[in-house]
CSV table of C-alpha atoms in Angstrom, one decimal:
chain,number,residue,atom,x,y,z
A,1,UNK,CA,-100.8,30.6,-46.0
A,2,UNK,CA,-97.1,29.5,-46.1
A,3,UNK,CA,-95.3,29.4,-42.7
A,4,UNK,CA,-91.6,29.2,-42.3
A,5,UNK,CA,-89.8,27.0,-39.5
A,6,UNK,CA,-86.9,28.5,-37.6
A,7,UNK,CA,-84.6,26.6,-36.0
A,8,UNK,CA,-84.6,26.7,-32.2
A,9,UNK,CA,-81.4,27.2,-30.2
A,10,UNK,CA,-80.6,26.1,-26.5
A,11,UNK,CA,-80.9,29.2,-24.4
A,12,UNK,CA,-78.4,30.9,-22.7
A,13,UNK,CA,-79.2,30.2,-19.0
A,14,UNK,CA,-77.4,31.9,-15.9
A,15,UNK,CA,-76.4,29.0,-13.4
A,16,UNK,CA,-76.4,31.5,-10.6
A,17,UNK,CA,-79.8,32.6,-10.7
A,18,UNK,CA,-81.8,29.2,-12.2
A,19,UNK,CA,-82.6,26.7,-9.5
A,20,UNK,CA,-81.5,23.7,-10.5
A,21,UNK,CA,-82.9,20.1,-9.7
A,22,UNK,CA,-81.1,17.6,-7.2
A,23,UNK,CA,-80.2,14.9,-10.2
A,24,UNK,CA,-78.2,12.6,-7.5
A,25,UNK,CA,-80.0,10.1,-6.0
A,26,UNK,CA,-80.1,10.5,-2.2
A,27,UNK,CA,-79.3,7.4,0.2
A,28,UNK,CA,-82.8,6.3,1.0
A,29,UNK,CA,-84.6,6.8,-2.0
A,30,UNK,CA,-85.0,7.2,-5.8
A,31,UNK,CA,-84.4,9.9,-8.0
A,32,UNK,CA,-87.7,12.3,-7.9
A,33,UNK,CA,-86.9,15.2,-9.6
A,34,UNK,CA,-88.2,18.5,-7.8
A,35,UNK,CA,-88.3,21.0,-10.4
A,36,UNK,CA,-89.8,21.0,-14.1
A,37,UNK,CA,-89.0,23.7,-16.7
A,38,UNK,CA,-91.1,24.5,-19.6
A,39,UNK,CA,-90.3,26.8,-22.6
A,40,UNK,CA,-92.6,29.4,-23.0
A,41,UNK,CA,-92.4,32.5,-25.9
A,42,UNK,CA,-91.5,34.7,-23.0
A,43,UNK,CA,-88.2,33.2,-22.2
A,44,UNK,CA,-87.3,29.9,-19.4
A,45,UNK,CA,-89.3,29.6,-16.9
A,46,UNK,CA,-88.3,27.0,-14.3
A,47,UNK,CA,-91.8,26.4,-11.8
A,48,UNK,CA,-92.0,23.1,-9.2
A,49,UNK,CA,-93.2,19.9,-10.6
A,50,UNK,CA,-96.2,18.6,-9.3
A,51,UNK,CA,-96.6,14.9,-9.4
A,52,UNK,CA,-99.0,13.4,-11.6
A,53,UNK,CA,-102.4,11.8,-9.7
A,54,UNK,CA,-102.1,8.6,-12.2
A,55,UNK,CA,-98.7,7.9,-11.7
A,56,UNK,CA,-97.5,8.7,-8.4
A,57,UNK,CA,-93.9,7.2,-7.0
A,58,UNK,CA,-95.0,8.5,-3.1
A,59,UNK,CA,-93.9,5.4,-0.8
A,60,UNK,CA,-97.6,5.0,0.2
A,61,UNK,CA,-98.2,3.4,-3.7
A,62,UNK,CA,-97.2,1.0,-5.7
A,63,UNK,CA,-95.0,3.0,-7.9
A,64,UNK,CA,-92.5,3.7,-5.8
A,65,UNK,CA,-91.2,-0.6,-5.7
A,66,UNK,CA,-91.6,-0.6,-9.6
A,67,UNK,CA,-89.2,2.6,-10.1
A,68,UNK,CA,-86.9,1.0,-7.6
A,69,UNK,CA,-86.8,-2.5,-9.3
A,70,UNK,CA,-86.1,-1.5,-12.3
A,71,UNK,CA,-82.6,-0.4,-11.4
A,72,UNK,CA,-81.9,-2.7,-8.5
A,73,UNK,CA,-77.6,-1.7,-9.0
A,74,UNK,CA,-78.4,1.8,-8.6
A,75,UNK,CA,-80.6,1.0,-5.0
A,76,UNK,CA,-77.8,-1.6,-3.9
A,77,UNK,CA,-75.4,1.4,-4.3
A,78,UNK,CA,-77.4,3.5,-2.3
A,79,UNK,CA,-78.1,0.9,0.6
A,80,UNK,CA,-74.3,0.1,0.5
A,81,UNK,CA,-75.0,-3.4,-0.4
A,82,UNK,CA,-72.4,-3.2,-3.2
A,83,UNK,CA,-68.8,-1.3,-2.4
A,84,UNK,CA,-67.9,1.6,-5.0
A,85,UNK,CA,-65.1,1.5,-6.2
A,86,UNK,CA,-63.2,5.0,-7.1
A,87,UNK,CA,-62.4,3.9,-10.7
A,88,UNK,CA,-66.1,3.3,-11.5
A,89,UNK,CA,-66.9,6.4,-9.6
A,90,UNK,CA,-64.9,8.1,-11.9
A,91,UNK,CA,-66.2,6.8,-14.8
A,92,UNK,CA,-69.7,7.2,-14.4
A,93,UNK,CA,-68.9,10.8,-14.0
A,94,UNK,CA,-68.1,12.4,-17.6
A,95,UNK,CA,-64.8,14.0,-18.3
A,96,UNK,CA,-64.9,18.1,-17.7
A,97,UNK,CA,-65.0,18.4,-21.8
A,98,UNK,CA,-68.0,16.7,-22.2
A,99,UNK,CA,-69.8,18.0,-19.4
A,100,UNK,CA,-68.5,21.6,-20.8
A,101,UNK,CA,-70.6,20.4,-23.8
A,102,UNK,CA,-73.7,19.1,-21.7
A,103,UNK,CA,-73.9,22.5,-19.8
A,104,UNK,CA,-74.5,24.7,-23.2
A,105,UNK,CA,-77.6,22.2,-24.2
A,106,UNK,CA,-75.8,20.1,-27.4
A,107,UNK,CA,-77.1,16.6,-26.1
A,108,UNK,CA,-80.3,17.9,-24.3
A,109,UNK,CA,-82.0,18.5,-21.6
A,110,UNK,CA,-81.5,16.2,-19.2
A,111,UNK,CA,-77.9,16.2,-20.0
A,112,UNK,CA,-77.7,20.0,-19.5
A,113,UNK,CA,-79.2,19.4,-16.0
A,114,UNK,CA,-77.0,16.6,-14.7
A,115,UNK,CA,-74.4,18.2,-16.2
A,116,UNK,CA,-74.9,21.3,-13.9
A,117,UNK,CA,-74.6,19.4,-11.0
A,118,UNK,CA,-71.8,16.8,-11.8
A,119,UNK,CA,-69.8,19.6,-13.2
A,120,UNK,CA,-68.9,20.6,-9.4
A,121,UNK,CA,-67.9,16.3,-8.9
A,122,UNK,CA,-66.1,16.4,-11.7
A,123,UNK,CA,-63.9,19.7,-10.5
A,124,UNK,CA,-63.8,17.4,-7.2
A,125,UNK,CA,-62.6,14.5,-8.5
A,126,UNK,CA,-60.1,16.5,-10.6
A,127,UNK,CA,-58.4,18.4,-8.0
A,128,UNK,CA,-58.1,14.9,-6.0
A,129,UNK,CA,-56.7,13.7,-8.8
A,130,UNK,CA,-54.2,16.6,-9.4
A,131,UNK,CA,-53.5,16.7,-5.6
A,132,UNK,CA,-52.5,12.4,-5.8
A,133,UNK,CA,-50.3,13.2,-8.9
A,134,UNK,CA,-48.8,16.4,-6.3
A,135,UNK,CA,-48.3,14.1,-3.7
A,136,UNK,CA,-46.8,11.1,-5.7
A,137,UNK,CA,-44.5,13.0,-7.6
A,138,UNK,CA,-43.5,14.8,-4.0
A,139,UNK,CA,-43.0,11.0,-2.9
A,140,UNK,CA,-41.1,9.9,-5.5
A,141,UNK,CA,-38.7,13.2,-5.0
A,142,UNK,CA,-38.6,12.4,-1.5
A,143,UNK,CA,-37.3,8.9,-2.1
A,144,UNK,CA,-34.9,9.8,-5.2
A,145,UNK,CA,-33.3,12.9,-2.3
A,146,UNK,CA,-33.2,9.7,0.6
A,147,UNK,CA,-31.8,7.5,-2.2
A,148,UNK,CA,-29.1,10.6,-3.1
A,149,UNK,CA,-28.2,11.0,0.4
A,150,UNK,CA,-28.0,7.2,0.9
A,151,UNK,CA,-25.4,7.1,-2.1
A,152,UNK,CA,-23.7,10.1,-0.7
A,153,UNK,CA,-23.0,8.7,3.1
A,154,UNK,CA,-21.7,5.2,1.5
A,155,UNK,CA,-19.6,6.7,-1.0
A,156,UNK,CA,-17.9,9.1,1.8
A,157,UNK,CA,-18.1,5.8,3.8
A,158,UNK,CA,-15.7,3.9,0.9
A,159,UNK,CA,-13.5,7.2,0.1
A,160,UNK,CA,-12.8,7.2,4.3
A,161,UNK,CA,-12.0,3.7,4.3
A,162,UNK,CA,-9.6,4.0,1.3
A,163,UNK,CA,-8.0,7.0,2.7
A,164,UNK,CA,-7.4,4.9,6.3
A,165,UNK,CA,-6.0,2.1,4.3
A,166,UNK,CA,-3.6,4.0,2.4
A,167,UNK,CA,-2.5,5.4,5.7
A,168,UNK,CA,-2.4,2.1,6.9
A,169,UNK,CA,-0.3,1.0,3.4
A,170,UNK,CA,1.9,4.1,4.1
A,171,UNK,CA,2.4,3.3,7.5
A,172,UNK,CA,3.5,-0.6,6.1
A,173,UNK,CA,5.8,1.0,3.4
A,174,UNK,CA,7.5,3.3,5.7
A,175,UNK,CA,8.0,0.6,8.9
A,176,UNK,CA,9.5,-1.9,6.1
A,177,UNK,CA,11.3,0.8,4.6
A,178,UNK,CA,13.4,1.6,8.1
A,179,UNK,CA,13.0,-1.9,8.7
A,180,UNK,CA,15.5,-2.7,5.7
A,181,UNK,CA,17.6,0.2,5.9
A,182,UNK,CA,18.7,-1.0,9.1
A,183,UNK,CA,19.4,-4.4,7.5
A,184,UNK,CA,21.7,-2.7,5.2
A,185,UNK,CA,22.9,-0.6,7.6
A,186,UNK,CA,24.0,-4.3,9.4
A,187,UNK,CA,25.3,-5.6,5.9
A,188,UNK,CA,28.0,-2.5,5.9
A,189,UNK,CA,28.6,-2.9,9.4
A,190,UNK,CA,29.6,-6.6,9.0
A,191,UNK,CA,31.4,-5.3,5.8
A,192,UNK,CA,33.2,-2.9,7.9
A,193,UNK,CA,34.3,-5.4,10.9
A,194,UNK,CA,35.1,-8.0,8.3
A,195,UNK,CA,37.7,-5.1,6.3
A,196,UNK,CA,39.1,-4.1,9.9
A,197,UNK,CA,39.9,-7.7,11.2
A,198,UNK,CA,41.4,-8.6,7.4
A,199,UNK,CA,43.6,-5.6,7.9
A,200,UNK,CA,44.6,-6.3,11.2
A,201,UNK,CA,46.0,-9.6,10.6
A,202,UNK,CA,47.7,-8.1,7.5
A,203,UNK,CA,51.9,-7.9,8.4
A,204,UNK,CA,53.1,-4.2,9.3
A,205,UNK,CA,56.7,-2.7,9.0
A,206,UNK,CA,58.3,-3.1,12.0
A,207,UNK,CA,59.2,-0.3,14.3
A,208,UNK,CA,62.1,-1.7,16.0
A,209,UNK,CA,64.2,-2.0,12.8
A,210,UNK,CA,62.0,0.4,10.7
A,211,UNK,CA,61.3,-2.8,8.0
A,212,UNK,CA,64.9,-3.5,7.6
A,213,UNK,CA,64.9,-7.0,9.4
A,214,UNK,CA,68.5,-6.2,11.1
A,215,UNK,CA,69.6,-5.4,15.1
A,216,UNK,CA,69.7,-1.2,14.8
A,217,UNK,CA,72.6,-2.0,17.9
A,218,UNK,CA,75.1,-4.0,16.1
A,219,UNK,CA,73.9,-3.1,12.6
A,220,UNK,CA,73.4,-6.9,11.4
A,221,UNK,CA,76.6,-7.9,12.6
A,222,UNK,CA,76.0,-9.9,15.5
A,223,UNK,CA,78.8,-8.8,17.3
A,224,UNK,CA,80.1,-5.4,18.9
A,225,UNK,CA,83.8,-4.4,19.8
A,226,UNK,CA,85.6,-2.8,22.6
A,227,UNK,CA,89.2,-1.7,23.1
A,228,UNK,CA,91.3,-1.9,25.7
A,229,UNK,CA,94.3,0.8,25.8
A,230,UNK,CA,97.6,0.4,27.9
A,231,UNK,CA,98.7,3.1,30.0
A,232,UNK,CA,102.0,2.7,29.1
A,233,UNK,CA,103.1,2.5,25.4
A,234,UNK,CA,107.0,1.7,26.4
A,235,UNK,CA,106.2,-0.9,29.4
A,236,UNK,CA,104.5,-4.4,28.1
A,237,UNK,CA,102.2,-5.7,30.4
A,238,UNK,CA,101.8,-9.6,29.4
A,239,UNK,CA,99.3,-10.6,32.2
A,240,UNK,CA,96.5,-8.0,30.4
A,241,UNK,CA,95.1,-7.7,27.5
A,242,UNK,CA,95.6,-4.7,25.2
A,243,UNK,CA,94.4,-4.6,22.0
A,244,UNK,CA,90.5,-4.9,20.3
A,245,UNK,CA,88.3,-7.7,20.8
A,246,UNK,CA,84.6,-8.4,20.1
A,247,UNK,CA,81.7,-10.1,22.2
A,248,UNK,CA,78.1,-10.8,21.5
A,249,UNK,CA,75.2,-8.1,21.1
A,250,UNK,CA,72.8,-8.2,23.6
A,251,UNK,CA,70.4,-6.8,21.5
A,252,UNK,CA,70.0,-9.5,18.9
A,253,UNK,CA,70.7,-12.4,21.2
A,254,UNK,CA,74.1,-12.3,22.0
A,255,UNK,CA,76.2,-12.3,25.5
A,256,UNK,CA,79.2,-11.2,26.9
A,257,UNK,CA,80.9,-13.6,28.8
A,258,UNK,CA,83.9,-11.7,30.0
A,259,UNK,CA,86.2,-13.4,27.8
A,260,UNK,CA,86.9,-10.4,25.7
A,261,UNK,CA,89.0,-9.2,28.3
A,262,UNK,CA,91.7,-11.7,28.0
A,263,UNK,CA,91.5,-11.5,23.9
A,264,UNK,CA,88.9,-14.3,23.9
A,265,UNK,CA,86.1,-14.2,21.6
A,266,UNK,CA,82.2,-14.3,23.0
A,267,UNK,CA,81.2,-17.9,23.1
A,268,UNK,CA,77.8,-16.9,22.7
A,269,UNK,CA,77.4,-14.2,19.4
A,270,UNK,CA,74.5,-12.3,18.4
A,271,UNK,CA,72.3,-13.1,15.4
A,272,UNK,CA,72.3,-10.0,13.8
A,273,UNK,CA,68.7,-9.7,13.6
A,274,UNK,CA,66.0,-7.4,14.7
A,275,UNK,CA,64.2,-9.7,17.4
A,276,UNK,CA,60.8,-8.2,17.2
A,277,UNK,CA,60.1,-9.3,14.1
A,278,UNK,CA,63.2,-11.8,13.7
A,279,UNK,CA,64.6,-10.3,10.6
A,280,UNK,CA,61.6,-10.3,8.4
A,281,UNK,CA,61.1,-6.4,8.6
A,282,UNK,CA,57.3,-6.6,9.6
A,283,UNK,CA,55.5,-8.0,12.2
A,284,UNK,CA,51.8,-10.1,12.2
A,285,UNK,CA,51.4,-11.0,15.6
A,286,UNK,CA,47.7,-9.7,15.7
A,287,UNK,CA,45.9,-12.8,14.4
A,288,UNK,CA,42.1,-13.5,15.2
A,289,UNK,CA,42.7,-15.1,18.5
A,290,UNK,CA,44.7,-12.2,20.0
A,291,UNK,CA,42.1,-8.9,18.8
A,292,UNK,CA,39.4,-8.1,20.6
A,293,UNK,CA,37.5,-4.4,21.2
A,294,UNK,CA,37.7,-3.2,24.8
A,295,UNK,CA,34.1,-1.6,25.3
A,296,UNK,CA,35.9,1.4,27.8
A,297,UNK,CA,38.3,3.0,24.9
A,298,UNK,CA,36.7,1.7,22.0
A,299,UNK,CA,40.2,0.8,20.3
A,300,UNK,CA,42.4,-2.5,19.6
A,301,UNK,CA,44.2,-4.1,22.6
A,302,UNK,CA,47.1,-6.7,22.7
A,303,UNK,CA,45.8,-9.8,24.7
A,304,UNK,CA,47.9,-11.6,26.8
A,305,UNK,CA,49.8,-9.2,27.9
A,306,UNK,CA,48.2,-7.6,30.6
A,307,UNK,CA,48.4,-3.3,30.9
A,308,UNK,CA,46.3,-0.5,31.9
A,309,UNK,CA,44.0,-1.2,29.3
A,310,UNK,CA,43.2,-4.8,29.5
A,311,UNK,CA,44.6,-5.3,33.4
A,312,UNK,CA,46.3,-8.9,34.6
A,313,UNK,CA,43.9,-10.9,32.6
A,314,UNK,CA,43.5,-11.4,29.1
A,315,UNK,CA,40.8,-9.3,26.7
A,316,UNK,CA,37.6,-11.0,26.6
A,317,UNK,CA,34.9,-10.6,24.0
A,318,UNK,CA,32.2,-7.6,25.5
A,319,UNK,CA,30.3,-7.0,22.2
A,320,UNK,CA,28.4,-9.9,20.3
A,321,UNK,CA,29.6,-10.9,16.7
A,322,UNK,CA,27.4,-8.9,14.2
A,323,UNK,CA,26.7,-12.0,12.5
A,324,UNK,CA,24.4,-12.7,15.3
A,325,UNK,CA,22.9,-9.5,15.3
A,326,UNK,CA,22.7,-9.4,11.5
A,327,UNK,CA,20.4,-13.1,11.9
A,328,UNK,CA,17.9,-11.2,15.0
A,329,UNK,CA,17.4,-8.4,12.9
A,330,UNK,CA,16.3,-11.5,10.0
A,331,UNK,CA,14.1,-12.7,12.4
A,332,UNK,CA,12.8,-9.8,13.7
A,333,UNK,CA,11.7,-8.6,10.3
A,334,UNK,CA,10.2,-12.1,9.5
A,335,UNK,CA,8.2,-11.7,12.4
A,336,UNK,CA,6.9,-8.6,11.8
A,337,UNK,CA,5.8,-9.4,8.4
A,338,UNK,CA,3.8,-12.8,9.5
A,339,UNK,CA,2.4,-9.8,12.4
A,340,UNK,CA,1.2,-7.7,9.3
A,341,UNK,CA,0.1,-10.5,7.4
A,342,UNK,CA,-2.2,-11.5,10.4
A,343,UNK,CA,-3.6,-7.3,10.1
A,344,UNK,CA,-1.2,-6.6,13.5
A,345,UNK,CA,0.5,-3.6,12.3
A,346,UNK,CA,4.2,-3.6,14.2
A,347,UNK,CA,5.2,0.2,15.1
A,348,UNK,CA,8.8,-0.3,14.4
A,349,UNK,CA,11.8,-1.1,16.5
A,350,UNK,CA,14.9,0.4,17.7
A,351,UNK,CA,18.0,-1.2,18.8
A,352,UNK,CA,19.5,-1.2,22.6
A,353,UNK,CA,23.1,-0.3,22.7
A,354,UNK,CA,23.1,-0.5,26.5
A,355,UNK,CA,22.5,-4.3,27.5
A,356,UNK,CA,25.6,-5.7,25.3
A,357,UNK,CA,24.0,-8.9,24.0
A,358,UNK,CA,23.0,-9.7,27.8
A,359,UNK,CA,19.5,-9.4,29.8
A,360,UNK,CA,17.3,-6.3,28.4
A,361,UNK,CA,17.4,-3.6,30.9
A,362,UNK,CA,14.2,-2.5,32.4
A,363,UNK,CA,13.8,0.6,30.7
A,364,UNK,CA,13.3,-1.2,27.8
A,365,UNK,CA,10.2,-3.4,25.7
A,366,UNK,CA,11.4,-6.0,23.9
A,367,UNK,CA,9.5,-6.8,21.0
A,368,UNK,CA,9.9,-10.6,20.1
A,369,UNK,CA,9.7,-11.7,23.3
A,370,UNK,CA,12.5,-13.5,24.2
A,371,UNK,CA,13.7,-11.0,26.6
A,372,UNK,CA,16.8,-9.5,24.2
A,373,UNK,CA,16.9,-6.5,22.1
A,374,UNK,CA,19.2,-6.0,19.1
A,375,UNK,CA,22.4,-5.4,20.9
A,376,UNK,CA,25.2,-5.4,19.4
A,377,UNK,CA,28.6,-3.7,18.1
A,378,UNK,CA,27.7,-0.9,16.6
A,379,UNK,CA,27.5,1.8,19.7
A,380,UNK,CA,30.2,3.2,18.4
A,381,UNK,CA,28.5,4.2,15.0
A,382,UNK,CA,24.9,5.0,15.7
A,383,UNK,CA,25.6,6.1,19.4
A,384,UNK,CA,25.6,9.9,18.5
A,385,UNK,CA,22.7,10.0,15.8
């Protein structure tokens, strides 16, 4: 009789409805497996193990030690004598693939079984795993955002400080800037004082003889006549004088004497010149010693002389020499740059046209210290700007 062999196939079995065995070894004891399934031609069939009578592993015989000592790593891991570690938790348990392949009965049996339960681990351990990566890659987006914001704050740290220091540059720039103007603005008004003294010591026509040098009374002669008439042309007095004769002009230093009357000539005779500006036709009497500025009018006076203007006494000097203001403004902004150097910042200056070189008035700070502002002659240029 001639048989034929068929190949047998793993079954298809339905997890949910087969009761499957407790493959993980519990914490006190070994692994005893509860269930045993045997193929019969009616389909799987999954009925309770019982134990066998020669070989029992119940506590009360001896079985039970020689099961346990034959895998003492496994019972130290149960007892917690040895610490598990996650990685080798991990890789005892298969990856999901090959437990995939466990669970439809390619590598047998047993495999198939522990498969169904370590299946569920595996999902375990893979959804810790996924949830780690989560939170890791949340971490590390949390610390790239703080490291962002930390970036952010110290760059709009640096672009504020730049911005204050280029206010504090402009501020520089624009104090040195008025600074210097009103050094030039000193230059032209030493320029102009220099121009106006040079021009009032230069000569100027005369007004007496309108720059012709000679006496406007006797016309450069010196001399000036008179005529004496008789009152009777038939009768000859010889005790008077009748006839002309000249005398002396008073205005250009001559005299009359009284001699004329008797036909004598002056002793004394003019010179012919113009005495204010003794026959030169201009006059330069306004040197350096004898100008000054009155501070009231604000014009030239004649020292000396006395008047309305300058009363019994002579003119004195009210207003310092520019030269002297032109050197404090110098110092002043050498000051104020060793201050700015040093990181003081100087908020300007302005100049006090009411103390006239003397003591700072109250109503005013002065800024180097010494108790005198800029004062000076130029009230009569800046004092309605």
């Amino acid at each position: 009789m001639r048989t034929t062999a068929r190949r047998r196939t793993a079954p298809d079995l339905d997890l949910e409805k087969v009761q499957l065995p407790n493959l993980l070894p519990s914490r006190g004891g070994s692994f005893v497996p509860q269930l045993s399934a045997r193929r019969h031609s009616g389909g799987p069939s999954l009925t309770p193990a019982t134990p066998s009578k020669t070989t029992s592993l119940t506590p009360q015989s001896g079985g039970y030690a020689l099961a346990e000592t034959r895998n003492l790593r496994r019972l130290s891991k149960q007892r917690g004598l040895v610490q598990r570690d996650e990685e080798a938790q991990d890789e005892e348990i298969p990856s999901l693939e090959e437990l995939e392949r466990d669970l439809q009965g390619w590598n047998g049996q047993w495999k198939k079984k522990k498969a169904a339960v370590l299946i569920l681990e595996r999902l375990r351990l893979d959804q810790e795993a996924e949830d780690r990566r989560r939170e890791e890659l949340e971490e590390r987006r949390r610390k790239q955002e703080e490291k962002r914001e930390q970036m952010r704050r110290i760059m709009e740290q640096e672009q504020r400080e730049l911005q204050e220091e280029i206010k504090r540059h402009e501020a520089r720039v624009k104090s040195l800037n008025a600074a210097k103007a009103w050094q030039n603005f000193a230059h032209r008004i030493v320029a102009l004082q220099e121009k106006l003294i040079e021009e009032l010591k230069q000569p100027w026509t005369c007004p007496t003889c309108s720059g012709s040098g000679l006496c406007n009374r006797c016309k450069g002669e010196g001399t000036l006549s008179v005529t004496y008439l008789s009152s009777n042309v038939q009768a000859r007095n010889a005790d008077a004088f009748r006839g002309r004769c000249v005398y002396g002009c008073h205005a250009c230093g001559g005299i009359r004497d009284g001699r004329d009357v008797y036909g004598y000539e002056t002793a004394e005779l003019g010179s012919g010149l113009c005495l204010k500006c003794a026959g030169q036709g201009y006059r330069s009497q306004y040197g350096s010693a004898s100008v000054s500025k009155h501070r009231a009018y604000g014009r030239v006076s004649e020292c000396g002389k006395g008047g309305r203007v300058c009363g019994p006494q002579p003119c004195r000097q009210i207003w310092p020499s520019l030269r002297e203001v032109l050197a404090q403004m110098e110092e002043l902004l050498r000051v104020k740059a060793l201050m700015e150097h040093a990181g003081a910042a100087l908020r300007g200056f302005r100049l006090c046209f009411r103390s006239a070189g003397r003591q700072c008035l109250p109503m005013s700070r002065c800024l180097h210290g010494s108790g005198r502002f800029l004062c000076g002659w130029a009230v009569l240029f800046v004092e309605g700007m």
